[in-house]
PDB file of C-alpha atoms in Angstrom:
ATOM      1  CA  UNK A 490     -10.048 -53.641 -49.910  1.00 43.00           C
ATOM      2  CA  UNK A 491     -11.630 -50.542 -48.241  1.00 48.00           C
ATOM      3  CA  UNK A 492      -9.694 -48.424 -45.743  1.00 47.00           C
ATOM      4  CA  UNK A 493     -10.354 -49.359 -42.133  1.00 48.00           C
ATOM      5  CA  UNK A 494     -11.361 -46.749 -39.608  1.00 48.00           C
ATOM      6  CA  UNK A 495      -9.979 -46.966 -36.119  1.00 52.00           C
ATOM      7  CA  UNK A 496     -12.544 -45.755 -33.593  1.00 52.00           C
ATOM      8  CA  UNK A 497     -11.148 -44.317 -30.392  1.00 54.00           C
ATOM      9  CA  UNK A 498     -12.655 -44.413 -26.910  1.00 59.00           C
ATOM     10  CA  UNK A 499     -14.191 -40.952 -27.417  1.00 57.00           C
ATOM     11  CA  UNK A 500     -16.128 -42.186 -30.465  1.00 56.00           C
ATOM     12  CA  UNK A 501     -14.139 -40.252 -33.080  1.00 54.00           C
ATOM     13  CA  UNK A 502     -12.391 -42.068 -35.861  1.00 50.00           C
ATOM     14  CA  UNK A 503      -8.601 -41.883 -36.055  1.00 50.00           C
ATOM     15  CA  UNK A 504      -8.978 -40.031 -39.360  1.00 48.00           C
ATOM     16  CA  UNK A 505     -10.908 -37.237 -37.585  1.00 46.00           C
ATOM     17  CA  UNK A 506      -8.162 -37.036 -34.952  1.00 49.00           C
ATOM     18  CA  UNK A 507      -5.455 -36.696 -37.612  1.00 46.00           C
ATOM     19  CA  UNK A 508      -7.386 -33.959 -39.417  1.00 45.00           C
ATOM     20  CA  UNK A 509      -7.832 -32.043 -36.156  1.00 49.00           C
ATOM     21  CA  UNK A 510      -4.117 -32.255 -35.346  1.00 48.00           C
ATOM     22  CA  UNK A 511      -3.199 -30.990 -38.826  1.00 45.00           C
ATOM     23  CA  UNK A 512      -5.443 -27.941 -38.353  1.00 51.00           C
ATOM     24  CA  UNK A 513      -3.871 -26.947 -35.038  1.00 55.00           C
ATOM     25  CA  UNK A 514      -1.067 -24.365 -34.951  1.00 61.00           C
ATOM     26  CA  UNK A 515       0.939 -26.334 -32.412  1.00 57.00           C
ATOM     27  CA  UNK A 516       4.056 -28.147 -33.527  1.00 70.00           C
ATOM     28  CA  UNK A 517       4.254 -30.722 -30.743  1.00 79.00           C
ATOM     29  CA  UNK A 518       1.909 -33.197 -29.157  1.00 91.00           C
ATOM     30  CA  UNK A 519       0.220 -31.912 -26.028  1.00 92.00           C
ATOM     31  CA  UNK A 520      -0.453 -34.053 -23.006  1.00 94.00           C
ATOM     32  CA  UNK A 521      -2.948 -33.452 -20.208  1.00 95.00           C
ATOM     33  CA  UNK A 522      -1.055 -32.133 -17.181  1.00 96.00           C
ATOM     34  CA  UNK A 523      -2.454 -30.246 -14.227  1.00 97.00           C
ATOM     35  CA  UNK A 524      -0.050 -28.351 -11.987  1.00 97.00           C
ATOM     36  CA  UNK A 525      -0.044 -25.133  -9.973  1.00 98.00           C
ATOM     37  CA  UNK A 526       1.718 -22.258 -11.727  1.00 98.00           C
ATOM     38  CA  UNK A 527       3.439 -19.197 -10.309  1.00 98.00           C
ATOM     39  CA  UNK A 528       4.856 -16.763 -12.859  1.00 97.00           C
ATOM     40  CA  UNK A 529       6.949 -13.663 -12.248  1.00 98.00           C
ATOM     41  CA  UNK A 530       7.778 -10.832 -14.627  1.00 97.00           C
ATOM     42  CA  UNK A 531      11.199  -9.843 -13.217  1.00 96.00           C
ATOM     43  CA  UNK A 532      11.318  -6.156 -14.234  1.00 95.00           C
ATOM     44  CA  UNK A 533       8.009  -5.085 -12.695  1.00 96.00           C
ATOM     45  CA  UNK A 534       7.950  -7.891 -10.079  1.00 97.00           C
ATOM     46  CA  UNK A 535       4.380  -8.695 -11.219  1.00 97.00           C
ATOM     47  CA  UNK A 536       3.249 -12.136 -10.053  1.00 97.00           C
ATOM     48  CA  UNK A 537       0.520 -14.271 -11.578  1.00 96.00           C
ATOM     49  CA  UNK A 538      -0.829 -17.615 -10.373  1.00 97.00           C
ATOM     50  CA  UNK A 539      -2.831 -20.201 -12.247  1.00 97.00           C
ATOM     51  CA  UNK A 540      -3.001 -23.830 -13.387  1.00 97.00           C
ATOM     52  CA  UNK A 541      -1.713 -25.770 -16.359  1.00 96.00           C
ATOM     53  CA  UNK A 542      -4.111 -27.939 -18.326  1.00 93.00           C
ATOM     54  CA  UNK A 543      -1.664 -29.423 -20.817  1.00 94.00           C
ATOM     55  CA  UNK A 544       2.041 -29.511 -21.571  1.00 94.00           C
ATOM     56  CA  UNK A 545       4.294 -30.216 -24.558  1.00 92.00           C
ATOM     57  CA  UNK A 546       7.929 -30.087 -25.543  1.00 89.00           C
ATOM     58  CA  UNK A 547       7.501 -26.437 -26.543  1.00 87.00           C
ATOM     59  CA  UNK A 548       5.430 -25.111 -23.654  1.00 91.00           C
ATOM     60  CA  UNK A 549       2.262 -25.346 -21.641  1.00 93.00           C
ATOM     61  CA  UNK A 550      -1.136 -23.735 -21.404  1.00 93.00           C
ATOM     62  CA  UNK A 551      -1.612 -21.659 -18.259  1.00 95.00           C
ATOM     63  CA  UNK A 552      -5.130 -20.801 -17.153  1.00 95.00           C
ATOM     64  CA  UNK A 553      -5.050 -17.519 -15.230  1.00 95.00           C
ATOM     65  CA  UNK A 554      -7.361 -14.561 -14.686  1.00 94.00           C
ATOM     66  CA  UNK A 555      -4.777 -11.888 -15.592  1.00 93.00           C
ATOM     67  CA  UNK A 556      -2.393 -13.241 -18.257  1.00 95.00           C
ATOM     68  CA  UNK A 557       0.777 -11.443 -19.265  1.00 96.00           C
ATOM     69  CA  UNK A 558       0.876  -9.823 -22.735  1.00 96.00           C
ATOM     70  CA  UNK A 559       2.434 -11.647 -25.691  1.00 96.00           C
ATOM     71  CA  UNK A 560       6.265 -11.487 -25.766  1.00 96.00           C
ATOM     72  CA  UNK A 561       6.561 -10.976 -21.993  1.00 97.00           C
ATOM     73  CA  UNK A 562       9.632 -12.765 -20.640  1.00 97.00           C
ATOM     74  CA  UNK A 563       8.857 -14.453 -17.328  1.00 97.00           C
ATOM     75  CA  UNK A 564      10.149 -16.885 -14.776  1.00 98.00           C
ATOM     76  CA  UNK A 565       7.690 -19.746 -14.325  1.00 97.00           C
ATOM     77  CA  UNK A 566       7.347 -22.356 -11.586  1.00 98.00           C
ATOM     78  CA  UNK A 567       5.173 -25.463 -11.962  1.00 98.00           C
ATOM     79  CA  UNK A 568       4.394 -27.477  -8.824  1.00 98.00           C
ATOM     80  CA  UNK A 569       2.709 -30.863  -8.656  1.00 97.00           C
ATOM     81  CA  UNK A 570       2.643 -33.309  -5.751  1.00 97.00           C
ATOM     82  CA  UNK A 571       5.517 -31.525  -4.007  1.00 97.00           C
ATOM     83  CA  UNK A 572       7.783 -31.522  -7.068  1.00 97.00           C
ATOM     84  CA  UNK A 573       8.735 -28.135  -8.534  1.00 98.00           C
ATOM     85  CA  UNK A 574      10.077 -27.211 -11.970  1.00 96.00           C
ATOM     86  CA  UNK A 575      11.354 -23.699 -12.694  1.00 97.00           C
ATOM     87  CA  UNK A 576      12.280 -22.160 -16.045  1.00 96.00           C
ATOM     88  CA  UNK A 577      12.650 -18.929 -17.959  1.00 96.00           C
ATOM     89  CA  UNK A 578       9.772 -18.578 -20.402  1.00 96.00           C
ATOM     90  CA  UNK A 579       8.175 -16.267 -22.941  1.00 96.00           C
ATOM     91  CA  UNK A 580       4.452 -15.710 -23.482  1.00 96.00           C
ATOM     92  CA  UNK A 581       3.635 -16.613 -27.085  1.00 92.00           C
ATOM     93  CA  UNK A 582      -0.193 -16.481 -27.004  1.00 91.00           C
ATOM     94  CA  UNK A 583      -2.425 -14.506 -24.669  1.00 89.00           C
TER      95      UNK A 583
END
């Protein structure tokens, strides 16, 4: 009996999706999530604003014009529909 392919709504087979996930460096599943972001580097008081595009258990992608350098420790605030989440964070990719 031949293997069945599961075709997703975007036209890719499930096998292609699995291969793509295995090639990514991320350890957790990412989910689409758009929220406003305000980030502060406490020592210099530098502030950056932007938007998330996805989120996971280990972090989120922040789209901003002037990102902080890798290893910068920041305080981050995500706001969506009047709900705010604040956390200490560290830039791991820039």
